[in-house]
């Protein structure tokens, strides 16, 4: 049984799908309003996670230089 593309919205938003799954999801997305809405809701997540990663990295660098 092939998993439903509905489960791939977050992975697609984060850019972690392999090429085949990415293409399958893009085709699905063209006709699925539910996934389009969910993707719009998740659109800021990758940038938010990158910001957290930068903040954590900067905090670790600050800790290392202050000792």
Tab-separated table of N, CA and C in Angstrom:
chain	number	residue	atom	x	y	z
A	1	UNK	N	0.838	-1.189	0.000
A	1	UNK	CA	0.000	0.000	0.000
A	1	UNK	C	0.879	1.247	0.000
A	2	UNK	N	0.622	2.165	-0.923
A	2	UNK	CA	1.381	3.409	-1.039
A	2	UNK	C	0.825	4.426	-0.051
A	3	UNK	N	1.700	5.080	0.745
A	3	UNK	CA	1.218	6.077	1.706
A	3	UNK	C	0.549	7.250	0.993
A	4	UNK	N	-0.414	7.850	1.650
A	4	UNK	CA	-1.119	9.001	1.103
A	4	UNK	C	-0.194	10.211	1.033
A	5	UNK	N	-0.250	10.962	-0.065
A	5	UNK	CA	0.583	12.172	-0.156
A	5	UNK	C	0.222	13.221	0.892
A	6	UNK	N	-0.990	13.110	1.488
A	6	UNK	CA	-1.382	14.084	2.513
A	6	UNK	C	-0.390	14.117	3.670
A	7	UNK	N	0.305	13.033	3.904
A	7	UNK	CA	1.239	12.948	5.025
A	7	UNK	C	2.576	13.614	4.714
A	8	UNK	N	2.766	14.053	3.478
A	8	UNK	CA	4.056	14.603	3.061
A	8	UNK	C	4.130	16.126	3.113
A	9	UNK	N	3.087	16.791	3.590
A	9	UNK	CA	3.072	18.262	3.561
A	9	UNK	C	4.247	18.846	4.345
A	10	UNK	N	4.451	18.417	5.566
A	10	UNK	CA	5.540	18.971	6.383
A	10	UNK	C	6.899	18.646	5.777
A	11	UNK	N	7.070	17.408	5.313
A	11	UNK	CA	8.345	17.027	4.694
A	11	UNK	C	8.598	17.866	3.440
A	12	UNK	N	7.561	18.121	2.672
A	12	UNK	CA	7.687	18.961	1.475
A	12	UNK	C	8.084	20.387	1.876
A	13	UNK	N	7.410	20.927	2.888
A	13	UNK	CA	7.703	22.290	3.354
A	13	UNK	C	9.145	22.416	3.837
A	14	UNK	N	9.660	21.358	4.440
A	14	UNK	CA	11.032	21.378	4.951
A	14	UNK	C	12.066	20.995	3.897
A	15	UNK	N	11.593	20.530	2.728
A	15	UNK	CA	12.510	20.184	1.647
A	15	UNK	C	13.255	18.885	1.864
A	16	UNK	N	12.637	17.937	2.568
A	16	UNK	CA	13.350	16.694	2.868
A	16	UNK	C	12.840	15.481	2.087
A	17	UNK	N	11.913	15.686	1.166
A	17	UNK	CA	11.436	14.569	0.343
A	17	UNK	C	12.487	14.221	-0.706
A	18	UNK	N	12.600	12.928	-1.022
A	18	UNK	CA	13.489	12.572	-2.125
A	18	UNK	C	12.836	13.022	-3.432
A	19	UNK	N	13.571	12.967	-4.512
A	19	UNK	CA	13.104	13.529	-5.781
A	19	UNK	C	11.772	12.925	-6.234
A	20	UNK	N	11.648	11.612	-6.145
A	20	UNK	CA	10.410	10.951	-6.592
A	20	UNK	C	9.210	11.384	-5.744
A	21	UNK	N	9.367	11.367	-4.416
A	21	UNK	CA	8.274	11.773	-3.539
A	21	UNK	C	7.938	13.251	-3.715
A	22	UNK	N	8.949	14.064	-3.960
A	22	UNK	CA	8.748	15.494	-4.201
A	22	UNK	C	7.865	15.695	-5.436
A	23	UNK	N	8.172	14.990	-6.504
A	23	UNK	CA	7.394	15.109	-7.736
A	23	UNK	C	5.964	14.606	-7.546
A	24	UNK	N	5.804	13.486	-6.844
A	24	UNK	CA	4.470	12.941	-6.571
A	24	UNK	C	3.663	13.946	-5.761
A	25	UNK	N	4.296	14.527	-4.742
A	25	UNK	CA	3.572	15.479	-3.899
A	25	UNK	C	3.216	16.736	-4.685
A	26	UNK	N	4.098	17.222	-5.526
A	26	UNK	CA	3.783	18.410	-6.318
A	26	UNK	C	2.563	18.177	-7.199
A	27	UNK	N	2.475	16.999	-7.818
A	27	UNK	CA	1.298	16.689	-8.638
A	27	UNK	C	0.040	16.646	-7.769
A	28	UNK	N	0.152	16.039	-6.602
A	28	UNK	CA	-0.977	15.964	-5.671
A	28	UNK	C	-1.393	17.366	-5.228
A	29	UNK	N	-0.439	18.203	-4.938
A	29	UNK	CA	-0.687	19.543	-4.428
A	29	UNK	C	-1.492	20.391	-5.414
A	30	UNK	N	-1.333	20.133	-6.699
A	30	UNK	CA	-2.041	20.902	-7.722
A	30	UNK	C	-3.563	20.738	-7.614
A	31	UNK	N	-4.021	19.642	-7.025
A	31	UNK	CA	-5.460	19.381	-6.980
A	31	UNK	C	-6.016	19.247	-5.569
A	32	UNK	N	-5.186	19.360	-4.553
A	32	UNK	CA	-5.658	19.144	-3.179
A	32	UNK	C	-5.649	20.467	-2.404
A	33	UNK	N	-6.823	21.033	-2.254
A	33	UNK	CA	-6.939	22.305	-1.537
A	33	UNK	C	-6.534	22.162	-0.068
A	34	UNK	N	-6.845	21.027	0.544
A	34	UNK	CA	-6.486	20.795	1.944
A	34	UNK	C	-4.972	20.887	2.145
A	35	UNK	N	-4.213	20.250	1.262
A	35	UNK	CA	-2.753	20.298	1.369
A	35	UNK	C	-2.208	21.684	1.027
A	36	UNK	N	-2.846	22.382	0.101
A	36	UNK	CA	-2.425	23.745	-0.229
A	36	UNK	C	-2.558	24.657	0.986
A	37	UNK	N	-3.675	24.530	1.705
A	37	UNK	CA	-3.899	25.334	2.911
A	37	UNK	C	-2.863	24.981	3.974
A	38	UNK	N	-2.660	23.686	4.194
A	38	UNK	CA	-1.684	23.264	5.204
A	38	UNK	C	-0.275	23.740	4.852
A	39	UNK	N	0.065	23.683	3.574
A	39	UNK	CA	1.392	24.138	3.151
A	39	UNK	C	1.555	25.633	3.396
A	40	UNK	N	0.526	26.401	3.124
A	40	UNK	CA	0.596	27.848	3.409
A	40	UNK	C	0.806	28.080	4.903
A	41	UNK	N	0.117	27.302	5.733
A	41	UNK	CA	0.261	27.443	7.185
A	41	UNK	C	1.670	27.086	7.650
A	42	UNK	N	2.307	26.158	6.956
A	42	UNK	CA	3.654	25.714	7.335
A	42	UNK	C	4.763	26.502	6.649
A	43	UNK	N	4.410	27.436	5.796
A	43	UNK	CA	5.416	28.093	4.955
A	43	UNK	C	6.504	28.827	5.731
A	44	UNK	N	6.211	29.259	6.943
A	44	UNK	CA	7.214	29.990	7.725
A	44	UNK	C	8.078	29.076	8.595
A	45	UNK	N	7.717	27.823	8.697
A	45	UNK	CA	8.437	26.898	9.591
A	45	UNK	C	9.920	26.751	9.221
A	46	UNK	N	10.270	26.520	7.940
A	46	UNK	CA	11.708	26.359	7.638
A	46	UNK	C	12.551	27.566	8.067
A	47	UNK	N	12.070	28.768	7.805
A	47	UNK	CA	12.806	29.961	8.212
A	47	UNK	C	12.912	30.089	9.725
A	48	UNK	N	11.827	29.742	10.412
A	48	UNK	CA	11.822	29.767	11.868
A	48	UNK	C	12.859	28.799	12.429
A	49	UNK	N	12.894	27.580	11.869
A	49	UNK	CA	13.867	26.585	12.332
A	49	UNK	C	15.300	27.029	12.035
A	50	UNK	N	15.526	27.639	10.870
A	50	UNK	CA	16.860	28.161	10.558
A	50	UNK	C	17.267	29.228	11.559
A	51	UNK	N	16.310	30.084	11.941
A	51	UNK	CA	16.592	31.127	12.928
A	51	UNK	C	16.960	30.534	14.277
A	52	UNK	N	16.233	29.499	14.686
A	52	UNK	CA	16.563	28.831	15.949
A	52	UNK	C	17.954	28.221	15.901
A	53	UNK	N	18.272	27.623	14.770
A	53	UNK	CA	19.587	26.992	14.612
A	53	UNK	C	20.694	28.049	14.707
A	54	UNK	N	20.479	29.194	14.038
A	54	UNK	CA	21.471	30.284	14.109
A	54	UNK	C	21.608	30.801	15.526
A	55	UNK	N	20.470	31.019	16.200
A	55	UNK	CA	20.503	31.528	17.574
A	55	UNK	C	21.256	30.573	18.492
A	56	UNK	N	20.990	29.288	18.338
A	56	UNK	CA	21.664	28.278	19.175
A	56	UNK	C	23.162	28.252	18.871
A	57	UNK	N	23.504	28.325	17.606
A	57	UNK	CA	24.906	28.321	17.218
A	57	UNK	C	25.616	29.554	17.771
A	58	UNK	N	24.967	30.707	17.682
A	58	UNK	CA	25.560	31.938	18.221
A	58	UNK	C	25.724	31.848	19.731
A	59	UNK	N	24.740	31.269	20.421
A	59	UNK	CA	24.819	31.129	21.869
A	59	UNK	C	25.972	30.204	22.253
A	60	UNK	N	26.139	29.129	21.495
A	60	UNK	CA	27.252	28.214	21.768
A	60	UNK	C	28.589	28.902	21.530
A	61	UNK	N	28.681	29.692	20.455
A	61	UNK	CA	29.914	30.433	20.183
A	61	UNK	C	30.203	31.433	21.297
A	62	UNK	N	29.169	32.122	21.798
A	62	UNK	CA	29.342	33.072	22.882
A	62	UNK	C	29.836	32.375	24.143
A	63	UNK	N	29.284	31.196	24.435
A	63	UNK	CA	29.723	30.430	25.604
A	63	UNK	C	31.199	30.049	25.490
A	64	UNK	N	31.614	29.656	24.305
A	64	UNK	CA	33.006	29.224	24.102
A	64	UNK	C	33.975	30.396	24.243
A	65	UNK	N	33.591	31.568	23.759
A	65	UNK	CA	34.505	32.717	23.797
A	65	UNK	C	34.514	33.406	25.159
A	66	UNK	N	33.501	33.160	25.994
A	66	UNK	CA	33.469	33.823	27.287
A	66	UNK	C	34.194	33.035	28.371
A	67	UNK	N	34.679	31.858	28.033
A	67	UNK	CA	35.398	31.038	29.035
A	67	UNK	C	36.870	31.164	28.910
